[in-house]
Coordinates of C-alpha atoms in Angstrom, one line a residue:
M1 CA -11.3 6.5 18.3
G2 CA -12.8 9.8 19.0
H3 CA -11.4 13.2 18.8
P4 CA -7.6 13.5 19.2
G5 CA -6.9 14.4 22.8
G6 CA -5.0 12.9 25.8
S7 CA -3.6 9.5 24.9
E8 CA -5.5 9.7 21.6
R9 CA -3.3 12.6 20.6
G10 CA -0.2 10.4 20.8
L11 CA -2.0 7.8 18.7
W12 CA -2.9 10.3 16.0
Q13 CA 0.6 11.9 16.0
R14 CA 2.3 8.5 15.7
C15 CA 0.0 7.3 13.0
R16 CA 0.2 10.6 11.0
T17 CA 4.0 10.4 11.0
V18 CA 3.9 6.8 9.9
A19 CA 1.3 7.4 7.2
E20 CA 3.2 10.4 5.9
S21 CA 6.3 8.2 5.5
V22 CA 4.5 5.8 3.2
P23 CA 5.9 6.4 -0.3
L24 CA 2.9 7.0 -2.5
P25 CA 3.6 6.4 -6.2
E26 CA 1.8 8.4 -8.8
P27 CA -0.4 7.1 -10.1
F28 CA -1.3 5.4 -6.9
G29 CA -1.5 1.6 -7.0
I30 CA -0.8 -1.1 -4.4
P31 CA 1.8 -3.0 -6.6
A32 CA 3.8 0.2 -7.1
L33 CA 3.5 1.1 -3.5
T34 CA 4.8 -2.2 -2.2
E35 CA 7.7 -2.1 -4.7
A36 CA 8.7 1.4 -3.5
L37 CA 8.3 0.3 0.1
A38 CA 10.3 -2.9 -0.5
R39 CA 13.1 -0.9 -2.1
R40 CA 13.1 1.5 0.9
R41 CA 13.2 -1.3 3.4
G42 CA 15.7 -3.4 1.5
R43 CA 13.5 -6.6 1.5
P44 CA 10.8 -7.9 -0.7
I45 CA 7.1 -7.5 0.0
E46 CA 5.0 -10.1 -1.8
L47 CA 1.2 -9.6 -2.3
I48 CA -0.8 -12.8 -2.2
P49 CA -4.4 -12.9 -3.3
L50 CA -6.5 -15.0 -1.0
S51 CA -9.9 -16.6 -1.4
G52 CA -11.6 -18.2 1.5
P53 CA -14.5 -18.5 3.8
V54 CA -16.3 -15.3 4.9
H55 CA -15.2 -15.8 8.5
A56 CA -11.5 -15.8 7.5
P57 CA -9.4 -12.7 8.4
C58 CA -9.5 -9.9 5.9
G59 CA -5.8 -9.7 5.5
A60 CA -2.7 -11.3 6.8
L61 CA 1.0 -10.3 7.3
V62 CA 3.7 -12.9 7.5
S63 CA 7.3 -12.0 7.9
T64 CA 10.1 -14.5 7.2
D65 CA 13.9 -14.1 7.0
R66 CA 13.5 -13.6 3.2
A67 CA 10.4 -11.4 2.7
D68 CA 7.2 -10.0 4.0
Y69 CA 4.0 -11.5 2.6
I70 CA 0.7 -9.7 2.6
G71 CA -2.4 -11.7 1.9
Y72 CA -5.5 -9.9 0.9
P73 CA -9.0 -11.1 -0.1
V74 CA -9.9 -11.3 -3.8
D75 CA -13.7 -11.3 -3.1
T76 CA -14.0 -7.6 -2.2
T77 CA -13.8 -4.3 -4.0
A78 CA -10.5 -2.8 -5.2
L79 CA -10.8 0.1 -2.7
H80 CA -11.3 -2.4 0.2
Q81 CA -8.3 -4.4 -1.0
Q82 CA -6.2 -1.3 -1.0
H83 CA -7.3 -0.5 2.5
I84 CA -6.6 -4.0 3.7
V85 CA -3.1 -4.0 2.2
L86 CA -2.4 -0.6 3.7
H87 CA -3.6 -1.9 7.1
E88 CA -1.1 -4.7 6.9
I89 CA 1.6 -2.2 5.8
G90 CA 0.6 -0.2 8.8
H91 CA 1.4 -3.2 11.1
L92 CA 4.7 -3.6 9.3
L93 CA 5.8 0.1 9.5
C94 CA 4.7 0.4 13.1
G95 CA 6.9 -2.6 14.0
H96 CA 4.0 -4.6 15.4
T97 CA 4.4 -8.1 16.5
G98 CA 1.6 -10.4 17.4
G99 CA 1.0 -13.9 18.3
G100 CA 1.6 -16.8 16.0
L101 CA -0.3 -17.0 12.8
A102 CA -2.8 -19.9 12.5
A103 CA -1.4 -22.8 10.6
S104 CA -4.2 -22.7 8.0
A105 CA -3.5 -19.0 7.3
A106 CA 0.3 -19.5 7.1
E107 CA -0.3 -22.4 4.6
A108 CA -2.6 -20.3 2.5
L109 CA 0.0 -17.5 2.3
L110 CA 3.1 -19.7 2.0
P111 CA 1.9 -23.0 0.3
R112 CA 5.4 -23.7 -1.2
L113 CA 7.3 -23.4 2.1
P114 CA 8.3 -26.5 4.1
G115 CA 6.2 -27.1 7.2
E116 CA 9.0 -26.5 9.7
L117 CA 9.7 -23.0 8.2
V118 CA 6.0 -22.1 8.4
H119 CA 6.1 -22.9 12.1
R120 CA 9.1 -20.6 12.5
V121 CA 7.5 -17.7 10.7
L122 CA 6.9 -14.6 12.6
G123 CA 3.2 -14.3 12.1
R124 CA 1.2 -11.3 12.9
S125 CA -2.4 -11.9 13.6
A126 CA -3.1 -11.5 17.3
Y127 CA -2.4 -7.9 17.8
S128 CA -3.4 -5.7 20.7
E129 CA -6.3 -3.4 20.4
R130 CA -3.9 -0.4 20.3
Q131 CA -1.9 -2.1 17.5
E132 CA -5.1 -2.7 15.5
Q133 CA -6.1 1.0 16.0
E134 CA -2.7 2.1 14.8
A135 CA -2.7 -0.1 11.7
E136 CA -6.2 1.0 10.8
L137 CA -5.5 4.7 11.3
V138 CA -2.2 4.5 9.3
A139 CA -4.2 2.7 6.5
S140 CA -6.9 5.3 6.5
L141 CA -4.5 8.3 6.6
A142 CA -2.3 6.9 3.8
L143 CA -5.3 6.1 1.6
H144 CA -6.7 9.5 2.2
R145 CA -3.4 11.1 1.2
A146 CA -3.4 9.0 -2.0
L147 CA -7.0 9.8 -2.9
Q148 CA -6.7 13.5 -2.1
R149 CA -3.9 14.2 -4.5
P150 CA -5.1 16.3 -7.4
R151 CA -5.8 14.1 -10.3
A152 CA -5.5 17.1 -12.6
T153 CA -1.7 17.1 -12.1
V154 CA -1.5 13.6 -13.4
T155 CA -3.7 14.4 -16.4
A156 CA -1.9 17.7 -17.0
R157 CA 1.5 16.0 -17.0
L158 CA 0.4 13.2 -19.3
T159 CA -1.2 15.7 -21.7
Q160 CA 2.0 17.8 -21.6
R161 CA 4.1 14.7 -22.4
I162 CA 1.9 13.7 -25.3
L163 CA 2.0 17.2 -26.7
L164 CA 5.8 17.4 -26.4
L165 CA 6.2 14.0 -28.0
G166 CA 3.9 14.9 -30.8
Y167 CA 5.7 18.2 -31.3
A168 CA 9.1 16.4 -31.3
L169 CA 7.9 13.8 -33.8
D170 CA 6.0 16.1 -36.2
R171 CA 6.9 19.7 -35.7
P172 CA 5.9 21.1 -39.1
R173 CA 2.4 19.5 -39.0
L174 CA 1.8 20.7 -35.4
R175 CA 2.9 24.3 -36.2
D176 CA 0.6 24.2 -39.3
A177 CA -2.3 23.0 -37.2
A178 CA -1.6 25.7 -34.6
R179 CA -1.7 28.4 -37.3
R180 CA -5.0 27.1 -38.7
G181 CA -6.6 26.5 -35.3

């Protein structure tokens, strides 16, 4: 992608704005993220683990009238799975539409749906190069945001809550321990 400049600057600005709009739960996790995003968008997002041949697409996004379905591979690392799901979320948030999803991919994602509905599904798999760049950059920026948050704040808050709970449940013993310690 190169250094932000010219038409690249527009790509970076758009992707940064989209990535900053991703509601990152704390602690960060894909299920909590998709729940928050689904609430914000007013429609379900279902995560579907996929296993398949090595040459199959890494992830897939299928939108129906009822929900958005994100398929991700189970045979990769947790970090890679997070990136793949965020990539598909990037397509979703950027409003990308692509060509029809291959029947085999739709069936893997939506095995319980009737065949006629699978053919009407808005599949997103044949994106333009620009759309793929946007989704990849949104995923990278959002994951970077999630991983750069100070872990100390989570630990500090948890420690503080444990101490407050302990203090509330057993004040005399804690005060005695503080005096001795």
